[in-house]
Short mmCIF file of C-alpha atoms in Angstrom, two decimals:
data_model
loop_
_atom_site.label_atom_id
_atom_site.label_comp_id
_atom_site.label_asym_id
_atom_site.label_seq_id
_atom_site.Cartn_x
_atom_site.Cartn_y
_atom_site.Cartn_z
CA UNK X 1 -9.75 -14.22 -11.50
CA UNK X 2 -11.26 -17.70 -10.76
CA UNK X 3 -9.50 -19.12 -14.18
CA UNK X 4 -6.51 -17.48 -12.94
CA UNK X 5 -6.19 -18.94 -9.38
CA UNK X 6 -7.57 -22.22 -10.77
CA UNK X 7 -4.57 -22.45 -13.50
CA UNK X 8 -2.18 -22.55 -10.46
CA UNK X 9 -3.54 -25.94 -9.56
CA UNK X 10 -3.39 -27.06 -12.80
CA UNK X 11 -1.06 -26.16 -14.78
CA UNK X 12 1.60 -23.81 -12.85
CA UNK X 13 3.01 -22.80 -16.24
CA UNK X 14 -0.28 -21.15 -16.86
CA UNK X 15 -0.33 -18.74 -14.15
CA UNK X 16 3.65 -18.40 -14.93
CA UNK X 17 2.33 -16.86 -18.15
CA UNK X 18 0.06 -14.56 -16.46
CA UNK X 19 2.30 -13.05 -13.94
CA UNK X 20 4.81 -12.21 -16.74
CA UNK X 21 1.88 -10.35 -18.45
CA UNK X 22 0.76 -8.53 -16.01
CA UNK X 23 4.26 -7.44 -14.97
CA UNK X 24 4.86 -6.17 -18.64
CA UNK X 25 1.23 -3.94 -18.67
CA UNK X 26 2.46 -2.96 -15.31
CA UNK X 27 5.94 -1.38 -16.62
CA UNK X 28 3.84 -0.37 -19.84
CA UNK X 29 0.98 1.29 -17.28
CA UNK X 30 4.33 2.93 -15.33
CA UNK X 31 6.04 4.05 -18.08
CA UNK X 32 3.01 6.03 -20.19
CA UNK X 33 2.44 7.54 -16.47
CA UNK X 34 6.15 8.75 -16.51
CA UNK X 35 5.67 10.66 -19.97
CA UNK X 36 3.44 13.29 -17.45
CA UNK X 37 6.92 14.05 -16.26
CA UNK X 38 9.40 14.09 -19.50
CA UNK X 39 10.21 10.43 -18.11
CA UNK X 40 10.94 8.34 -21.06
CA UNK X 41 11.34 4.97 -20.13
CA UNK X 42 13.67 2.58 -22.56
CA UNK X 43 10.51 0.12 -22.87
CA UNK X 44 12.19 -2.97 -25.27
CA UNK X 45 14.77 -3.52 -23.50
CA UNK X 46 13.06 -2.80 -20.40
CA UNK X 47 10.14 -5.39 -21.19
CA UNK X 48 12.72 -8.56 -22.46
CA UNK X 49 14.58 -8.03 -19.18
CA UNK X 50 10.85 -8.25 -17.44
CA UNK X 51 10.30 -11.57 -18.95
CA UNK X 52 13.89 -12.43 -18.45
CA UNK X 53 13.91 -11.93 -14.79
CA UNK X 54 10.63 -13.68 -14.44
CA UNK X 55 11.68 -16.58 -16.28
CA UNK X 56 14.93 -16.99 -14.82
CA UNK X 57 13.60 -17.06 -11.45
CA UNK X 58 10.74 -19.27 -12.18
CA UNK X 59 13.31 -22.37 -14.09
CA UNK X 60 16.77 -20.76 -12.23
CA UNK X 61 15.93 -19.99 -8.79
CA UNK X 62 16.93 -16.73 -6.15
CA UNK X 63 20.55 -16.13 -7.80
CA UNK X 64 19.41 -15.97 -11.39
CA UNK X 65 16.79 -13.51 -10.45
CA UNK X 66 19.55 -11.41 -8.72
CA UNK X 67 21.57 -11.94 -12.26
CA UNK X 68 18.76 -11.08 -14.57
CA UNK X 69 17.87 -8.10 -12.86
CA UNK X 70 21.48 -6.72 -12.86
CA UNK X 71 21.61 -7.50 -16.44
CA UNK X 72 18.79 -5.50 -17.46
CA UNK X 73 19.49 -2.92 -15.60
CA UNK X 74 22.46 -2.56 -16.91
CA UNK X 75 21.00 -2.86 -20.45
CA UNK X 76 18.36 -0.76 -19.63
CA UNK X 77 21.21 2.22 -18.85
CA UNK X 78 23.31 1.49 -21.88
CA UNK X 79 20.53 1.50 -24.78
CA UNK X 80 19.31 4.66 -23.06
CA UNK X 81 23.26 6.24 -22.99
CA UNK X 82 23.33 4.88 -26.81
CA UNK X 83 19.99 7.36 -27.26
CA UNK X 84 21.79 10.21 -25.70
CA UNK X 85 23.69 11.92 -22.78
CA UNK X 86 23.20 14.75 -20.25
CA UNK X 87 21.19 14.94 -17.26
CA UNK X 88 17.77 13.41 -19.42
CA UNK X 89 19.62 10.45 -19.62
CA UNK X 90 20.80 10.15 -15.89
CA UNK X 91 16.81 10.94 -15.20
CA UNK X 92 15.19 8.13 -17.72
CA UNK X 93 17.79 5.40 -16.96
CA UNK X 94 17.33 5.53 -13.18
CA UNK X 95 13.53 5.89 -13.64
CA UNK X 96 14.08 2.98 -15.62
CA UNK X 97 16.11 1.13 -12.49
CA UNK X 98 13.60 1.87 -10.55
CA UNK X 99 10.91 0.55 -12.41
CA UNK X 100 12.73 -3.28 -13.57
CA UNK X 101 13.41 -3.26 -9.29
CA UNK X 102 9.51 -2.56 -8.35
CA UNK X 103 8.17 -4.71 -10.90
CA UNK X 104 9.78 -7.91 -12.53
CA UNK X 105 12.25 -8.12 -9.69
CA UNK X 106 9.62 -8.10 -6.90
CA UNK X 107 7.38 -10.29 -9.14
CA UNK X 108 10.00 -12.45 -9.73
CA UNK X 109 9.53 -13.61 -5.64
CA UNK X 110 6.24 -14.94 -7.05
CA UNK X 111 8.18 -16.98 -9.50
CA UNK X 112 10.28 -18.36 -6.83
CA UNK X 113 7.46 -19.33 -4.64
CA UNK X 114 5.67 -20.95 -7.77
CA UNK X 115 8.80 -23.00 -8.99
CA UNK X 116 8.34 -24.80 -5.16
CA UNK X 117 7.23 -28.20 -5.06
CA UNK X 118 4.20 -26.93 -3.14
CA UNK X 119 4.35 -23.64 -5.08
CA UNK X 120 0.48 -23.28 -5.93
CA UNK X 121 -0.56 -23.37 -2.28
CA UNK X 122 1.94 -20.94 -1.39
CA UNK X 123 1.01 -18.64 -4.18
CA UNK X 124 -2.68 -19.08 -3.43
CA UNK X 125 -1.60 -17.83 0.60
CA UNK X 126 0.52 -15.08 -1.05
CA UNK X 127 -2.29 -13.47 -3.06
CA UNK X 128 -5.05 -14.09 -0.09
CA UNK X 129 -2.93 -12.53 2.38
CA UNK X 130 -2.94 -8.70 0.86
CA UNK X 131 -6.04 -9.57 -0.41
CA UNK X 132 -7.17 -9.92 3.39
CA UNK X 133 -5.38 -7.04 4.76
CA UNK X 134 -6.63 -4.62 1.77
CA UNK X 135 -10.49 -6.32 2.59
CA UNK X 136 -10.03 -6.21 6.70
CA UNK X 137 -8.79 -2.01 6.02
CA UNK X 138 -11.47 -1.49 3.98
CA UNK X 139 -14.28 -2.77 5.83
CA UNK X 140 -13.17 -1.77 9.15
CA UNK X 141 -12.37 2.00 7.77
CA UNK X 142 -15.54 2.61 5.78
CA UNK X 143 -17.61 1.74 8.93
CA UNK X 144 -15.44 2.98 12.19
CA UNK X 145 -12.65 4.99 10.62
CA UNK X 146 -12.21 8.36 12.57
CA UNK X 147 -8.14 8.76 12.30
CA UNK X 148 -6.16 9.12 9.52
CA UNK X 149 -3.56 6.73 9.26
CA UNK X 150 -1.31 8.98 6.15
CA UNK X 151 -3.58 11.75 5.49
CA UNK X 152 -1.69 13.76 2.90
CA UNK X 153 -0.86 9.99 1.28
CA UNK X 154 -3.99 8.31 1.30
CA UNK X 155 -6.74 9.95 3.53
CA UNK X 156 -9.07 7.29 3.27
CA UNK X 157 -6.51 4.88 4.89
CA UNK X 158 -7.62 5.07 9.16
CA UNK X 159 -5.67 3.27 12.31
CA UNK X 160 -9.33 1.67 12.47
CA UNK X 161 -8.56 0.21 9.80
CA UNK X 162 -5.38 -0.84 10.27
CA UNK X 163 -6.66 -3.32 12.92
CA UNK X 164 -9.11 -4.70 10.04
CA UNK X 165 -6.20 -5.52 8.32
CA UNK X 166 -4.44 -6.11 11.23
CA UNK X 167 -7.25 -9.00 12.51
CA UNK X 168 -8.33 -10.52 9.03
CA UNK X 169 -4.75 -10.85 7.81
CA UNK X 170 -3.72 -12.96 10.66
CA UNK X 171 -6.42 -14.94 10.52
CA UNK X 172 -6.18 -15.86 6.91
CA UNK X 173 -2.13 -16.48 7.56
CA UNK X 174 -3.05 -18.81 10.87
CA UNK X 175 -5.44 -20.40 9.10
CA UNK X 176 -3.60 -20.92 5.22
CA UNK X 177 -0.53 -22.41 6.92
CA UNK X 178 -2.63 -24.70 9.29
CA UNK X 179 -4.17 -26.14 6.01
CA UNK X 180 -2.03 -25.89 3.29
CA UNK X 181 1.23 -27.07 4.77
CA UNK X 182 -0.26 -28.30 8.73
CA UNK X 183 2.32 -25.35 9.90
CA UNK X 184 2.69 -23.75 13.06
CA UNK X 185 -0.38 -21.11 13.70
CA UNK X 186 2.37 -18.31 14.62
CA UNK X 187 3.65 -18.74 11.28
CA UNK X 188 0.67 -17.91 9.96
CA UNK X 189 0.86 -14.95 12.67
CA UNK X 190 3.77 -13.61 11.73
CA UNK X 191 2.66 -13.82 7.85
CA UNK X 192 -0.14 -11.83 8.80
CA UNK X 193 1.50 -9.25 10.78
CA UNK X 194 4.26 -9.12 8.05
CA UNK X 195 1.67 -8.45 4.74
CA UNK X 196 0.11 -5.89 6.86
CA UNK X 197 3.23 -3.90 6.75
CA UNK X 198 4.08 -4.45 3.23
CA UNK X 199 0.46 -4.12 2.11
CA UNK X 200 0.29 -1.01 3.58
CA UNK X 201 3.58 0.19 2.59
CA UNK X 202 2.98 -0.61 -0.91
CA UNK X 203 -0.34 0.95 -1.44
CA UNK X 204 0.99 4.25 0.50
CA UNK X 205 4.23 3.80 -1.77
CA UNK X 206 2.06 3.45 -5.19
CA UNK X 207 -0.51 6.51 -3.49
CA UNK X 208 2.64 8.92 -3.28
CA UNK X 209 3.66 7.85 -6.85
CA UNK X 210 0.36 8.76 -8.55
CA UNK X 211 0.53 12.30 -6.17
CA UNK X 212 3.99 12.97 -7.86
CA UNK X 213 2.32 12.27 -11.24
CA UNK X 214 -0.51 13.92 -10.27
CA UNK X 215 -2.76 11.31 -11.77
CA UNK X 216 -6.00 9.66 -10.27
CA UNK X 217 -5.50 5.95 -11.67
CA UNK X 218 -2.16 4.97 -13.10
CA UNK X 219 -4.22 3.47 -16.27
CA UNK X 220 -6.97 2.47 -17.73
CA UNK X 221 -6.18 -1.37 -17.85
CA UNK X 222 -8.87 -1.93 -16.07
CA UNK X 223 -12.13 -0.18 -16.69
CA UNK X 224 -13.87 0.86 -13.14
CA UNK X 225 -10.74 -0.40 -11.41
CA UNK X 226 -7.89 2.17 -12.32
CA UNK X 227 -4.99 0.60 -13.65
CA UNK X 228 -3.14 -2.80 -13.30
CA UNK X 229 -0.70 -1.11 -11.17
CA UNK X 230 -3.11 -0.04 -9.05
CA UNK X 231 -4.35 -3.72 -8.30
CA UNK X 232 -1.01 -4.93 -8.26
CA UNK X 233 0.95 -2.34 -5.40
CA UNK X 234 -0.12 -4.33 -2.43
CA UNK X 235 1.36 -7.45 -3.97
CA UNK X 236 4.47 -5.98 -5.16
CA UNK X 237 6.08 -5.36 -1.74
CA UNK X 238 4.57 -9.20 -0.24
CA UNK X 239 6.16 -10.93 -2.37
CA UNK X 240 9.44 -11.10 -1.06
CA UNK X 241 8.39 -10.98 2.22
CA UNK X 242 6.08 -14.14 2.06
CA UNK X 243 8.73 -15.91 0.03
CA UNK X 244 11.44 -15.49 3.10
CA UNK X 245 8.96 -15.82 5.75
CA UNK X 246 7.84 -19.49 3.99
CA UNK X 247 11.62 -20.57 2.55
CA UNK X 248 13.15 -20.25 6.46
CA UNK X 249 9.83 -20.91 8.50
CA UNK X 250 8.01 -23.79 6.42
CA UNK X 251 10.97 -24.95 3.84
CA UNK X 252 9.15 -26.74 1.07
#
């Protein structure tokens, strides 16, 4: 992780790399857990368009990503028409929507915040941010949690400690934009407040996913950590929300 955030700082092509790997074991992770329900994904095509939406976002900007994304999806949905019709067809091609949408597309905000000027320091806040509010949960929960925040979700997640995440969020957004780009401290607020939700939402979003799948980890990617999914659902949903909050608050 160290050699990951430090290749932001010096050589943003380097982490570029990274992301689109990540995203690709991701949709790899997603679509092995889809086989559980007769979900075939069409992976090729569905892996080019991953690295063509990063890439396109990353040298492009915001209306190439928009582009790439509705060209693979609509790749995506004719190879898998090509393969064969019916109702197994409708089922793996929308599967397969959903999937380029959740990962390359949302990853692709990462791109856009990394193609900035100033684009390390506000990938650096982007990753500390959920990092914070999955930290602040956690430590708050384990040691005061009494009431379930989703219990048929996630019953370990606790209102307690949603105001861990809630506290060490904003504090890490107050204090990132104060030093990175000498911002106003309710920016940094409203980051805060804002990866909370999406944080939340994602992990809830990815916790429901693996309940549909019945599955425990969404892969083995990781060995003692689940899968790379699993690390990378928090992020998924911040992404875009950082990279609006920054683009109309704190305009590189």
């Amino acid at each position: 992780m160290v050699t990951v955030v430090a290749s932001l700082f010096i050589r943003k092509e380097a982490f570029a790399v990274f992301a689109i790997l990540a995203v690709c074991a991701a949709t790899w992770e997603l679509a092995q857990a889809f086989t559980r329900r007769a979900i075939r994904l069409p992976l090729q095509p569905l892996l080019v368009g991953a690295v063509g939406i990063m890439v396109s976002a990353y040298t492009s900007g915001a209306e190439a990503l928009f582009v790439a994304f509705t060209l693979t999806v609509g790749g995506v949905v004719v190879w898998r028409a090509l393969d064969g019709h019916g109702l197994a067809a409708l089922r793996d091609a929308s599967a397969a929507t959903f999937a380029a949408a959740y990962l390359p597309f949302l990853g692709g905000f990462v791109m856009l915040m990394l193609a900035e000027p100033d684009g390390p320091a506000r990938v650096l806040l982007f990753v500390l941010l959920p990092v914070a509010s999955d930290t602040g949960g956690y430590a708050v929960g384990a040691l005061l949690g009494r009431h379930p925040l989703a219990p048929t979700v996630s019953p370990k997640k606790t209102y307690e400690g949603l105001v861990g995440s809630i506290v060490l969020a904003s504090v890490v957004g107050v204090v990132g934009v104060q030093v990175a780009f000498e911002g106003d401290p309710l920016v940094g607020l409203f980051l805060g407040l804002a990866t909370v939700v999406t944080a939340t939402l994602g992990d809830l979003a990815e916790s429901l996913l693996k309940r549909d799948l019945e599955l425990k980890d969404m892969g083995t990617l990781l060995p003692g950590h689940g899968g790379l999914l699993d690390r990378l659902d928090s992020l998924l949903l911040t992404a875009p929300a950082v990279y609006v909050i920054l683009a109309v608050l704190l305009p590189a």
